[in-house]
CSV table of C-alpha atoms in Angstrom, one decimal:
chain,number,residue,atom,x,y,z
A,12,MET,CA,-0.2,-0.3,-0.4
A,13,ILE,CA,2.9,2.4,1.7
A,14,SER,CA,4.9,1.8,-2.5
A,15,GLY,CA,1.3,2.6,-4.2
A,16,ARG,CA,1.1,5.8,-2.8
A,17,ILE,CA,4.4,6.8,-3.0
A,18,ALA,CA,3.6,6.0,-6.9
A,19,CYS,CA,0.8,7.5,-7.7
A,20,ARG,CA,1.6,10.4,-5.6
A,21,SER,CA,4.4,11.0,-8.7
A,22,ILE,CA,2.0,10.3,-11.6
A,23,ALA,CA,0.2,13.6,-9.7
A,24,VAL,CA,2.8,16.2,-8.6
A,25,LEU,CA,3.7,14.8,-13.0
A,26,LEU,CA,0.9,15.8,-14.6
A,27,ALA,CA,-0.4,18.9,-12.1
A,28,GLY,CA,2.7,20.4,-13.8
A,29,ALA,CA,5.6,22.4,-13.5
A,30,ALA,CA,6.4,24.9,-10.6
A,31,LEU,CA,7.2,28.6,-12.6
A,32,LEU,CA,11.1,29.6,-10.8
A,33,PRO,CA,11.3,32.6,-9.9
A,34,VAL,CA,14.3,34.9,-11.7
A,35,GLY,CA,15.9,38.2,-11.6
A,36,ASN,CA,17.3,40.0,-8.3
A,37,ALA,CA,15.9,42.0,-6.2
A,38,THR,CA,15.7,46.0,-6.7
A,39,ALA,CA,17.1,48.8,-4.0
A,40,ASP,CA,14.3,50.8,-2.6
A,41,PRO,CA,13.8,54.5,-4.0
A,42,VAL,CA,14.6,57.4,-2.6
A,43,ASP,CA,11.3,57.8,-0.5
A,44,PRO,CA,8.7,60.9,-1.5
A,45,VAL,CA,8.1,63.9,1.0
A,46,PRO,CA,4.0,63.4,2.5
A,47,PRO,CA,1.6,66.6,2.0
A,48,ALA,CA,0.8,68.7,4.9
A,49,SER,CA,-1.8,68.1,7.0
A,50,GLY,CA,-5.3,68.6,7.4
A,51,PRO,CA,-7.8,68.9,4.4
A,52,GLN,CA,-7.1,66.2,1.6
A,53,ALA,CA,-4.8,68.4,-0.9
A,54,GLU,CA,-6.3,68.4,-4.6
A,55,PRO,CA,-4.7,65.7,-5.9
A,56,GLU,CA,-2.3,68.0,-8.6
A,57,ALA,CA,-0.6,70.0,-5.6
A,58,SER,CA,-0.9,67.0,-2.6
A,59,VAL,CA,3.5,66.0,-4.0
A,60,SER,CA,6.0,67.3,-5.8
A,61,VAL,CA,6.9,64.0,-7.8
A,62,THR,CA,3.6,64.2,-9.4
A,63,LYS,CA,4.2,67.1,-11.2
A,64,ALA,CA,7.2,65.6,-13.0
A,65,GLU,CA,7.3,64.8,-16.5
A,66,PRO,CA,9.7,61.2,-16.4
A,67,GLU,CA,12.8,61.5,-17.9
A,68,ALA,CA,14.4,59.3,-21.2
A,69,SER,CA,17.3,57.6,-20.4
A,70,ALA,CA,20.1,57.1,-23.1
A,71,SER,CA,18.6,53.9,-24.0
A,72,GLY,CA,15.9,55.7,-24.6
A,73,THR,CA,14.2,54.0,-21.3
A,74,GLN,CA,11.4,55.9,-19.4
A,75,THR,CA,12.6,56.7,-15.5
A,76,ALA,CA,10.2,56.8,-12.5
A,77,PRO,CA,9.3,60.3,-12.0
A,78,ALA,CA,11.4,61.2,-8.9
A,79,ALA,CA,10.1,63.7,-5.3
A,80,SER,CA,12.3,66.6,-5.8
A,81,ALA,CA,14.7,67.2,-2.4
A,82,SER,CA,14.8,71.3,-2.7
A,83,GLY,CA,11.6,72.6,-0.5
A,84,ALA,CA,10.4,69.9,1.6
A,85,LYS,CA,8.4,70.4,4.7
A,86,ALA,CA,7.9,69.4,7.7
A,87,ASP,CA,5.3,66.4,8.1
A,88,PRO,CA,3.3,68.4,10.6
A,89,ALA,CA,2.0,65.5,12.7
A,90,ALA,CA,5.0,64.3,14.0
A,91,SER,CA,5.1,65.5,17.2
A,92,ALA,CA,7.1,64.2,20.2
A,93,ALA,CA,4.9,60.9,20.9
A,94,GLU,CA,5.5,60.3,17.2
A,95,PRO,CA,9.4,59.0,16.8
A,96,LEU,CA,10.5,60.1,13.8
A,97,ALA,CA,11.7,57.6,11.9
A,98,ASP,CA,8.8,55.1,10.1
A,99,PRO,CA,9.0,51.9,11.5
A,100,VAL,CA,12.0,49.5,9.5
A,101,PRO,CA,9.8,47.0,8.0
A,102,PRO,CA,10.1,43.6,9.3
A,103,ALA,CA,11.8,40.6,7.9
A,104,ALA,CA,10.0,37.8,6.0
A,105,GLY,CA,9.1,33.9,7.1
A,106,PRO,CA,10.0,30.8,5.5
A,107,GLN,CA,9.3,29.9,2.2
A,108,ALA,CA,7.2,27.4,0.6
A,109,SER,CA,7.0,25.0,-2.1
A,110,GLY,CA,6.1,22.3,-4.3
A,111,LEU,CA,1.2,22.4,-3.9
A,112,VAL,CA,-0.5,22.4,-7.1
A,113,PRO,CA,-4.3,23.5,-7.9
A,114,GLY,CA,-6.7,21.6,-6.4
A,115,LEU,CA,-8.8,20.9,-9.1
A,116,ALA,CA,-9.4,17.3,-10.9
A,117,LEU,CA,-6.7,17.0,-13.7
A,118,ASN,CA,-9.9,16.8,-16.1
A,119,ASN,CA,-10.7,20.4,-15.1
A,120,LEU,CA,-7.0,22.2,-15.1
A,121,LEU,CA,-6.6,24.6,-17.3
A,122,PRO,CA,-4.8,24.8,-20.3
A,123,PHE,CA,-1.1,25.6,-19.1
A,124,TRP,CA,-0.6,29.2,-21.4
A,125,GLN,CA,-3.8,30.4,-18.6
A,126,GLN,CA,-2.5,29.0,-16.4
A,127,MET,CA,1.1,31.5,-15.5
A,128,ASP,CA,1.0,34.6,-14.1
A,129,THR,CA,-0.4,38.0,-15.4
A,130,PRO,CA,3.0,39.9,-16.5
A,131,ASP,CA,3.3,43.0,-15.2
A,132,GLN,CA,4.6,46.8,-15.9
A,133,ALA,CA,8.3,46.1,-14.5
A,134,LEU,CA,9.4,49.2,-16.0
A,135,PRO,CA,8.1,53.1,-15.3
A,136,PRO,CA,5.4,54.3,-18.2
A,137,LYS,CA,5.0,57.7,-20.1
A,138,VAL,CA,2.9,59.3,-18.1
A,139,TYR,CA,0.9,61.3,-20.2
A,140,LYS,CA,-2.9,63.1,-19.7
A,141,PRO,CA,-5.4,60.7,-20.5
A,142,SER,CA,-8.4,62.0,-23.1
A,143,SER,CA,-12.0,62.0,-20.9
A,144,GLU,CA,-12.9,60.2,-24.0
A,145,GLU,CA,-10.4,57.3,-23.1
A,146,ASP,CA,-11.2,58.0,-19.7
A,147,ALA,CA,-15.2,57.1,-20.1
A,148,VAL,CA,-14.7,53.4,-21.3
A,149,GLU,CA,-14.5,50.8,-18.2
A,150,PRO,CA,-12.3,48.1,-18.4
A,151,ARG,CA,-13.9,44.9,-19.8
A,152,ASP,CA,-15.2,42.3,-16.6
A,153,ALA,CA,-13.4,39.7,-15.6
A,154,PRO,CA,-15.1,36.0,-16.6
A,155,GLU,CA,-17.2,34.2,-15.2
A,156,GLY,CA,-15.4,31.9,-11.6
A,157,ALA,CA,-12.3,34.6,-12.5
A,158,TYR,CA,-11.5,34.9,-8.8
A,159,ASP,CA,-12.6,31.8,-6.9
A,160,LEU,CA,-10.6,30.6,-4.1
A,161,ILE,CA,-9.2,27.5,-5.8
A,162,GLU,CA,-7.3,25.7,-2.4
A,163,GLU,CA,-3.8,24.4,-3.2
A,164,VAL,CA,-3.6,20.7,-2.7
A,165,ASP,CA,-1.3,18.3,-1.6
A,166,PRO,CA,-0.6,16.6,-5.8
A,167,ILE,CA,-2.2,13.3,-4.4
A,168,ASP,CA,-5.5,15.3,-4.1
A,169,ALA,CA,-5.6,17.5,-6.5
A,170,LEU,CA,-6.6,13.9,-8.8
A,171,GLY,CA,-10.4,14.0,-7.9
A,172,GLY,CA,-12.2,12.5,-5.4
A,173,VAL,CA,-11.1,13.0,-1.7
A,174,LYS,CA,-13.7,13.8,0.9
A,175,CYS,CA,-11.8,14.5,3.3
A,176,SER,CA,-8.3,14.9,3.0
A,177,GLU,CA,-5.5,12.6,5.5
A,178,GLU,CA,-2.6,14.3,4.1
A,179,THR,CA,-1.0,18.0,6.9
A,180,GLY,CA,-1.0,21.0,5.2
A,181,PRO,CA,1.7,23.4,5.5
A,182,ARG,CA,-0.4,26.3,7.3
A,183,GLN,CA,-1.6,23.0,9.2
A,184,ALA,CA,-0.5,24.6,12.3
A,185,GLN,CA,-1.7,28.0,11.7
A,186,VAL,CA,-5.2,26.9,10.3
A,187,GLU,CA,-5.5,24.3,13.9
A,188,ARG,CA,-4.4,27.3,16.2
A,189,TRP,CA,-7.3,29.7,14.5
A,190,LEU,CA,-9.5,27.3,15.1
A,191,LYS,CA,-9.1,26.6,18.3
A,192,ARG,CA,-8.3,23.2,18.1
A,193,THR,CA,-5.3,21.1,19.9
A,194,VAL,CA,-2.1,22.7,17.8
A,195,ASP,CA,0.6,19.6,17.1
A,196,GLY,CA,1.0,20.7,13.5
A,197,GLU,CA,-0.8,16.5,12.0
A,198,GLN,CA,-3.9,16.0,10.5
A,199,SER,CA,-6.7,14.4,12.2
A,200,ALA,CA,-10.4,13.4,11.3
A,201,GLY,CA,-11.6,17.0,14.0
A,202,ASP,CA,-8.9,18.5,11.9
A,203,CYS,CA,-10.1,17.5,8.4
A,204,ARG,CA,-14.6,18.0,9.9
A,205,ALA,CA,-13.5,21.3,11.8
A,206,ILE,CA,-11.3,22.6,8.3
A,207,ARG,CA,-14.2,21.6,5.9
A,208,LYS,CA,-16.5,23.2,7.5
A,209,PHE,CA,-14.7,26.5,7.4
A,210,GLN,CA,-13.5,26.0,3.2
A,211,LYS,CA,-18.0,25.4,3.0
A,212,LYS,CA,-18.5,28.4,4.3
A,213,HIS,CA,-16.3,30.7,2.5
A,214,ARG,CA,-16.8,29.4,-0.6
A,215,ILE,CA,-13.4,27.8,-1.1
A,216,LYS,CA,-12.3,24.7,-4.0
A,217,PRO,CA,-12.4,21.8,-3.1
A,218,ALA,CA,-13.5,21.4,0.4
A,219,ILE,CA,-11.6,18.4,1.6
A,220,GLY,CA,-10.2,20.1,5.4
A,221,TYR,CA,-6.4,20.5,3.2
A,222,ALA,CA,-4.6,23.4,5.5
A,223,GLY,CA,-3.4,24.9,2.0
A,224,PRO,CA,-2.5,28.5,2.3
A,225,VAL,CA,-6.0,30.2,0.4
A,226,THR,CA,-7.5,28.7,3.6
A,227,TRP,CA,-5.0,30.7,5.3
A,228,ALA,CA,-5.1,33.1,3.3
A,229,THR,CA,-9.0,33.4,3.9
A,230,MET,CA,-8.7,33.3,8.0
A,231,ARG,CA,-6.6,35.6,7.4
A,232,LEU,CA,-8.8,38.7,5.9
A,233,VAL,CA,-11.6,37.7,8.4
A,234,THR,CA,-9.4,38.6,11.4
A,235,ALA,CA,-8.8,42.0,9.6
A,236,GLN,CA,-11.8,42.9,8.5
A,237,LYS,CA,-12.4,43.4,12.6
A,238,ASN,CA,-9.1,45.3,12.1
A,239,PRO,CA,-6.2,45.0,9.8
A,240,ASN,CA,-4.1,47.3,11.6
A,241,ALA,CA,-4.4,46.1,15.2
A,242,ALA,CA,-0.1,45.0,14.9
A,243,LYS,CA,-0.2,49.2,13.8
A,244,LYS,CA,2.2,48.5,11.1
A,245,CYS,CA,0.5,50.3,9.0
A,246,PRO,CA,1.7,54.5,10.4
A,247,VAL,CA,-1.1,56.7,11.0
A,248,ARG,CA,-1.3,59.9,9.2
A,249,PRO,CA,-4.2,63.1,9.2
A,250,TYR,CA,-4.2,61.8,5.2
A,251,ARG,CA,-5.1,58.6,3.5
A,252,VAL,CA,-2.6,56.1,3.3
A,253,ALA,CA,-2.2,52.6,1.5
A,254,CYS,CA,-1.0,50.2,3.7
A,255,VAL,CA,0.4,47.1,1.7
A,256,ASP,CA,1.1,44.3,4.1
A,257,LEU,CA,3.4,42.1,1.8
A,258,ASP,CA,3.4,39.0,5.2
A,259,ARG,CA,-0.6,39.4,4.8
A,260,GLN,CA,-0.9,39.3,1.7
A,261,LEU,CA,-3.9,42.2,2.3
A,262,ALA,CA,-4.0,45.8,1.1
A,263,TRP,CA,-6.5,48.8,2.7
A,264,VAL,CA,-6.8,52.2,3.0
A,265,GLN,CA,-6.4,53.6,6.1
A,266,ASP,CA,-7.4,57.4,7.1
A,267,SER,CA,-6.1,59.1,9.9
A,268,LYS,CA,-8.1,56.0,11.9
A,269,ASP,CA,-10.5,55.3,10.4
A,270,VAL,CA,-10.4,51.5,7.3
A,271,VAL,CA,-12.2,53.5,4.3
A,272,PHE,CA,-10.8,50.5,2.2
A,273,GLY,CA,-10.6,47.4,2.2
A,274,PRO,CA,-9.1,44.9,3.7
A,275,VAL,CA,-8.5,42.7,0.8
A,276,PHE,CA,-6.8,40.1,-0.8
A,277,ILE,CA,-3.6,41.1,-3.2
A,278,ARG,CA,-1.0,39.6,-4.4
A,279,SER,CA,2.4,41.2,-4.4
A,280,GLY,CA,5.6,40.7,-6.3
A,281,ARG,CA,8.2,37.9,-6.8
A,282,GLU,CA,11.0,36.4,-5.3
A,283,GLY,CA,13.4,38.4,-7.4
A,284,TYR,CA,10.7,40.7,-8.4
A,285,GLY,CA,9.1,42.1,-4.9
A,286,THR,CA,7.4,44.6,-4.3
A,287,ARG,CA,8.7,47.6,-3.1
A,288,THR,CA,9.0,48.3,0.8
A,289,GLY,CA,8.8,52.0,2.1
A,290,TRP,CA,7.2,55.0,1.6
A,291,HIS,CA,5.3,55.6,-2.1
A,292,ALA,CA,2.6,57.7,-3.6
A,293,VAL,CA,0.1,57.7,-6.5
A,294,TYR,CA,1.8,59.2,-8.9
A,295,TRP,CA,0.0,58.6,-11.8
A,296,ARG,CA,-3.8,57.0,-12.6
A,297,HIS,CA,-3.9,55.2,-15.9
A,298,LYS,CA,-7.9,53.3,-16.1
A,299,ASN,CA,-7.1,50.9,-19.3
A,300,HIS,CA,-3.3,50.5,-19.1
A,301,VAL,CA,-1.6,48.2,-21.3
A,302,SER,CA,1.9,47.0,-20.5
A,303,THR,CA,3.8,48.1,-22.8
A,304,LEU,CA,6.6,45.0,-22.3
A,305,TYR,CA,3.8,42.6,-22.1
A,306,LYS,CA,0.6,43.4,-23.8
A,307,SER,CA,-1.5,42.3,-20.6
A,308,PRO,CA,-4.4,44.0,-19.7
A,309,MET,CA,-3.9,46.2,-16.0
A,310,PRO,CA,-7.4,47.6,-15.6
A,311,TYR,CA,-7.6,50.8,-13.4
A,312,SER,CA,-3.7,52.0,-12.3
A,313,GLN,CA,-2.3,53.8,-9.8
A,314,PHE,CA,0.8,53.4,-10.4
A,315,PHE,CA,2.9,54.2,-6.8
A,316,SER,CA,6.8,53.3,-7.9
A,317,GLY,CA,8.1,53.6,-11.2
A,318,GLY,CA,6.2,50.6,-13.1
A,319,GLN,CA,4.8,49.2,-10.0
A,320,ALA,CA,1.5,50.2,-9.3
A,321,PHE,CA,-2.2,48.4,-7.7
A,322,HIS,CA,-4.1,46.6,-10.9
A,323,GLY,CA,-6.8,44.2,-11.0
A,324,ILE,CA,-6.2,40.8,-13.3
A,325,TYR,CA,-8.4,38.7,-15.3
A,326,GLY,CA,-6.8,35.8,-12.5
A,327,ASN,CA,-6.4,34.0,-9.8
A,328,ILE,CA,-4.8,36.1,-7.3
A,329,PHE,CA,-3.7,32.9,-5.5
A,330,THR,CA,-1.3,31.8,-7.5
A,331,PRO,CA,1.8,30.1,-5.9
A,332,VAL,CA,4.5,32.2,-7.3
A,333,GLY,CA,3.5,36.0,-7.3
A,334,SER,CA,3.7,39.1,-10.2
A,335,MET,CA,6.6,40.8,-11.6
A,336,GLY,CA,6.9,43.9,-8.9
A,337,CYS,CA,2.8,45.4,-8.8
A,338,VAL,CA,0.1,44.8,-5.7
A,339,ASN,CA,-2.6,42.8,-8.3
A,340,MET,CA,-6.1,42.4,-6.5
A,341,THR,CA,-9.7,41.7,-8.1
A,342,LEU,CA,-11.1,43.7,-10.7
A,343,HIS,CA,-14.0,44.7,-8.6
A,344,ASP,CA,-11.7,45.5,-5.4
A,345,ALA,CA,-9.4,47.7,-7.8
A,346,ARG,CA,-12.2,49.9,-9.3
A,347,GLN,CA,-13.6,49.8,-5.7
A,348,LEU,CA,-9.6,52.2,-5.1
A,349,TRP,CA,-9.8,53.9,-7.5
A,350,ARG,CA,-12.9,55.4,-6.5
A,351,VAL,CA,-10.0,55.5,-2.9
A,352,LEU,CA,-7.3,56.8,-3.9
A,353,LYS,CA,-6.1,60.1,-5.5
A,354,LYS,CA,-2.7,61.2,-7.4
A,355,GLY,CA,-1.1,61.9,-4.8
A,356,ASP,CA,-2.1,59.4,-1.9
A,357,ARG,CA,0.9,57.6,0.1
A,358,VAL,CA,1.4,54.1,-0.2
A,359,TYR,CA,3.2,52.6,2.6
A,360,SER,CA,4.3,48.4,2.1
A,361,TRP,CA,5.8,46.6,4.6
A,362,GLY,CA,6.8,42.5,4.9
A,363,ARG,CA,7.6,40.3,2.2
A,364,LYS,CA,5.6,37.6,0.2
A,365,VAL,CA,6.4,33.7,1.2
A,366,GLU,CA,5.7,32.2,-2.4
A,367,GLU,CA,4.2,28.7,-1.0
């Protein structure tokens, strides 16, 4: 029986498809933009000096990102004796994990090219003012089922027909703790029943009780909905700040202490193309942007660091590896964020995506 199960697992791994491997080197953080003045929200054209600058062409003709001017910077009046002068240092990332596949029966798997990551704009775009006719066009809707919560499961369970997984998932201990069960990091019949109940409630497929990354991500979101900034990792300011938690793969917007958007699921940059941490500012918004590098749609793009932007995608944001640096969202969430943020609004990101 043991040898047969090992052989079955080997066949499942081969049929599940090759994993995408991270490539490239991490990029350095840019100079932090100057924060806007406190008080009422500034008009988009006057909020941050970075929004005034046109991108400069390099010798090779490649566009470079607008840079904030160091001259004329004013101190943040919100700073006080009770608030540290320096912004917090982003925390270190956790361990890496790998080896999971989408939890779909093999006869239902999408063609391999449809499972690949949506590429993002890796270089700064050419900034221009879209015409009113262009802005009047709304991006197309996502196809039905594009954002279904498809769990990443052990290859043995991806063959289909499994009612309750006997496999210990990579997030077993965290899921057991969240469900207030005995934390031993080992799957049991009781664990499986509790996990399946949660998966069915939140429409996670397949609901087979496997403690995978999508189930754990959903639990993190449920917890964060009460207070996404409970750990106080996103600085509170008297103006809007878009908070990007790369550790938990969540984003929200807070205005002072009030959460005005989110939290929502995101997918950030993969290993070697990580979303840059620290302070940034929205310097260009383009509703119907298309990547000039990869010719892929980037609806509701809001660029905050070179070619890195918030934008919607038309596929699953729970793929094991990340984007090429952008902060991906569902189309619905990207559209809502478009209505909340303005040119010049601040962005603060920290942590690092753990590739499952």
